[in-house]
Coordinates of C-alpha atoms in Angstrom, one line a residue:
Chain A
A1 CA 103.5 68.1 221.5
Q2 CA 101.3 67.1 218.3
K3 CA 103.3 65.0 215.9
I4 CA 101.5 66.6 212.8
T5 CA 100.1 70.1 212.6
Q6 CA 98.1 71.6 209.9
T7 CA 97.3 75.1 210.8
Q8 CA 95.0 76.0 207.9
P9 CA 91.5 74.5 209.0
G10 CA 90.2 75.9 205.5
M11 CA 91.5 77.5 202.3
F12 CA 90.0 78.9 199.2
V13 CA 91.7 78.8 195.8
Q14 CA 90.6 79.7 192.4
E15 CA 90.1 77.4 189.8
K16 CA 93.4 76.7 187.6
E17 CA 95.4 78.8 190.5
A18 CA 98.1 77.0 192.5
V19 CA 97.5 76.3 196.4
T20 CA 99.9 75.5 199.2
L21 CA 98.8 73.4 202.0
D22 CA 100.9 73.7 205.1
C23 CA 102.1 70.7 207.4
T24 CA 104.7 70.6 210.1
Y25 CA 105.8 67.6 211.8
D26 CA 107.6 66.5 215.1
T27 CA 109.6 63.3 215.5
S28 CA 113.1 62.4 216.7
D29 CA 113.2 59.4 214.5
Q30 CA 115.8 59.7 211.5
S31 CA 114.0 57.5 209.4
Y32 CA 110.4 58.5 208.7
G33 CA 107.9 59.1 205.8
L34 CA 105.6 61.8 205.2
F35 CA 102.3 61.6 203.4
W36 CA 99.3 63.4 202.0
Y37 CA 95.9 62.0 201.9
K38 CA 92.5 63.4 200.2
Q39 CA 89.2 62.8 201.5
P40 CA 86.2 64.0 199.3
S41 CA 82.7 64.7 200.7
S42 CA 82.1 61.0 199.8
G43 CA 84.5 60.0 202.7
E44 CA 87.1 57.6 200.9
M45 CA 90.8 58.0 201.9
I46 CA 92.9 58.6 198.5
F47 CA 96.6 58.6 198.8
L48 CA 98.4 61.5 197.1
I49 CA 102.0 61.6 197.8
Y50 CA 104.9 60.3 199.7
Q51 CA 108.2 61.6 201.0
G52 CA 110.9 59.7 202.8
S53 CA 113.1 61.4 205.3
Y54 CA 116.0 60.3 203.1
D55 CA 114.7 61.3 200.1
E56 CA 117.1 64.4 198.8
Q57 CA 114.5 65.5 196.1
N58 CA 110.9 66.6 196.6
A59 CA 108.2 64.0 195.8
T60 CA 105.8 64.9 192.7
E61 CA 103.0 63.2 191.5
G62 CA 101.4 64.8 188.3
R63 CA 99.8 68.1 189.9
Y64 CA 100.8 67.2 193.3
S65 CA 104.4 68.1 194.6
L66 CA 105.7 68.2 198.3
N67 CA 107.7 70.8 199.3
F68 CA 109.9 69.1 201.8
Q69 CA 112.2 71.4 204.4
K70 CA 113.9 68.9 206.5
A71 CA 115.4 71.6 209.0
R72 CA 112.1 73.4 209.2
K73 CA 110.4 70.1 209.8
S74 CA 107.6 70.9 207.3
A75 CA 106.0 68.8 204.3
N76 CA 103.8 71.3 202.5
L77 CA 101.5 70.1 199.8
V78 CA 101.4 72.2 196.6
I79 CA 98.6 71.4 194.2
S80 CA 99.1 73.2 190.9
A81 CA 96.4 74.0 188.3
S82 CA 93.5 73.5 190.8
Q83 CA 90.3 71.8 189.4
L84 CA 86.9 71.6 191.0
G85 CA 87.3 68.2 191.8
D86 CA 90.3 69.2 194.0
S87 CA 87.5 70.3 196.7
A88 CA 88.3 68.1 199.6
M89 CA 89.6 67.7 203.1
Y90 CA 93.5 67.1 202.8
F91 CA 95.3 65.3 205.7
C92 CA 99.2 65.2 206.2
A93 CA 100.3 62.1 207.8
M94 CA 103.7 60.7 209.3
R95 CA 104.8 57.2 209.6
E96 CA 107.6 57.0 212.2
A97 CA 110.5 54.3 212.4
Q98 CA 108.3 51.7 214.3
N99 CA 105.6 52.0 211.4
Q100 CA 103.1 54.0 213.8
F101 CA 101.3 56.7 211.8
Y102 CA 100.1 59.9 212.9
F103 CA 97.7 62.2 211.0
G104 CA 97.0 65.9 211.2
T105 CA 93.6 67.7 211.6
G106 CA 93.2 68.3 208.0
T107 CA 92.5 71.5 205.7
S108 CA 89.3 71.8 204.1
L109 CA 90.1 73.1 200.5
T110 CA 87.5 74.7 198.2
V111 CA 88.0 75.7 194.6
I112 CA 86.0 78.3 193.3
P113 CA 85.0 78.6 189.7
Chain B
E1 CA 90.0 44.5 191.9
A2 CA 92.5 45.4 194.9
Q3 CA 90.6 46.4 197.8
V4 CA 90.3 46.5 201.5
T5 CA 86.7 45.7 202.6
Q6 CA 85.1 46.4 206.0
N7 CA 81.6 45.2 207.3
P8 CA 79.6 46.8 208.8
R9 CA 79.5 50.0 206.9
Y10 CA 77.2 51.2 209.6
L11 CA 76.3 50.2 212.8
I12 CA 74.2 51.4 215.5
T13 CA 74.6 49.5 218.7
V14 CA 74.0 50.2 222.6
T15 CA 76.4 50.5 225.5
G16 CA 78.0 47.2 226.4
K17 CA 77.3 45.4 223.9
K18 CA 80.1 43.5 222.2
L19 CA 80.7 44.1 218.7
T20 CA 83.2 43.1 215.8
V21 CA 84.0 45.2 212.8
T22 CA 85.8 43.0 210.4
C23 CA 88.4 44.1 207.8
S24 CA 90.0 42.1 205.1
Q25 CA 92.4 43.0 202.2
N26 CA 93.1 40.8 199.1
M27 CA 96.6 42.2 198.0
N28 CA 98.5 40.0 200.5
H29 CA 99.6 43.3 202.3
E30 CA 101.8 42.4 205.7
Y31 CA 100.7 45.9 207.4
M32 CA 97.1 46.5 208.7
S33 CA 95.9 49.2 210.6
W34 CA 92.5 50.7 212.3
Y35 CA 92.1 54.3 212.7
R36 CA 89.3 56.5 214.1
Q37 CA 88.1 59.7 212.6
D38 CA 86.5 62.3 214.7
P39 CA 85.6 66.0 213.5
G40 CA 88.3 68.1 214.5
L41 CA 90.8 65.4 215.4
G42 CA 91.7 63.9 212.2
L43 CA 92.4 60.5 212.0
R44 CA 94.1 58.7 215.2
Q45 CA 95.6 55.1 214.9
I46 CA 94.2 52.6 217.1
Y47 CA 96.0 49.5 216.4
Y48 CA 98.3 48.2 213.6
S49 CA 99.8 44.8 212.6
M50 CA 103.0 44.3 210.8
N51 CA 102.4 40.8 210.2
V52 CA 100.5 37.7 211.3
E53 CA 100.3 37.2 215.1
V54 CA 101.9 40.8 215.5
T55 CA 99.8 43.6 216.8
D56 CA 100.9 46.8 218.4
K57 CA 99.0 49.7 220.2
G58 CA 98.7 52.9 218.2
D59 CA 97.6 56.2 219.6
V60 CA 94.3 55.6 221.2
P61 CA 94.1 51.8 221.9
E62 CA 92.2 52.1 225.1
G63 CA 88.7 50.3 224.8
Y64 CA 89.6 48.1 221.6
K65 CA 91.0 44.8 221.0
V66 CA 92.5 43.4 217.4
S67 CA 93.8 39.8 216.6
R68 CA 95.5 39.0 213.4
K69 CA 95.2 35.0 212.8
E70 CA 95.6 35.5 209.3
K71 CA 97.1 37.8 206.9
R72 CA 94.1 39.1 205.0
N73 CA 91.9 39.6 208.0
F74 CA 92.3 42.3 211.0
P75 CA 89.0 42.5 213.0
L76 CA 88.4 45.2 215.4
I77 CA 86.6 44.4 218.5
L78 CA 84.8 46.4 221.1
E79 CA 84.1 44.3 224.1
S80 CA 82.0 47.1 225.9
P81 CA 81.3 50.0 223.8
S82 CA 80.7 53.1 225.1
P83 CA 79.2 56.6 223.7
N84 CA 82.7 58.1 223.2
Q85 CA 83.6 55.2 220.8
T86 CA 80.9 56.7 218.2
S87 CA 83.1 57.6 215.3
L88 CA 84.1 57.0 212.0
Y89 CA 86.6 54.0 211.6
F90 CA 88.8 53.1 208.9
C91 CA 91.0 49.9 208.0
A92 CA 93.9 50.1 205.8
S93 CA 96.8 48.0 204.6
K94 CA 100.0 48.6 202.9
G95 CA 102.6 46.0 201.5
G96 CA 104.6 45.4 198.4
S97 CA 108.0 46.6 197.6
G98 CA 109.5 49.7 196.5
R99 CA 107.3 52.7 196.0
A100 CA 104.2 50.8 196.5
Y101 CA 105.2 49.7 200.1
N102 CA 104.5 53.0 201.2
E103 CA 100.9 53.5 199.8
Q104 CA 98.2 52.7 202.4
F105 CA 95.0 51.7 200.9
F106 CA 92.0 52.2 203.0
G107 CA 88.5 50.8 203.3
P108 CA 85.4 52.7 202.8
G109 CA 84.9 53.3 206.6
T110 CA 82.3 52.0 209.3
R111 CA 80.2 54.6 210.8
L112 CA 79.6 53.6 214.6
T113 CA 76.8 55.0 216.8
V114 CA 76.9 53.8 220.5
L115 CA 73.7 55.1 222.2

């Protein structure tokens, strides 16, 4: 079974609108971490946000928030007020208890002016 | 400037010719890791290291070797490269405490082509 599943290969959003990128995960560990990374066309990997499995509140970092639903094993990324510079590939990732990381296949986000 | 550096950034080689991709970080991080990125597959972890002399296999370790003799360096070795190892390779590190512990810093990537 896939450890991280991102079911949206591509998404479009109008500038200034909010967008949700989906991510589901699969683990039997009690302690784990969930991450989102952004990869612009230039290729670098940029850390966006982190959610620990024991964190009761959803993580937020500026315009990014992580909608963590533990029972559903989902960790969706919400980007509010989209900007043209948000156009990029977005990867969901999970760190299991032994510090092994798993990444999803990514979602390509295009922000339309 | 805090950073992870990789060399070379681009490499074209032939099947069977041993190569090493270097990775170095200046943040005194304990954890270092190698990933490969292939179209449609996302990033897959090759090897990781929790500290000096401690390395563990990731999801796709076959055909690769690593060593961690110093905290700052974590080279990736391909003893006998094959065309299916053509990929974009990323090195990453993380450390510190509190929230900073969870942020993984990535190098700029090494694009490897094996002919």
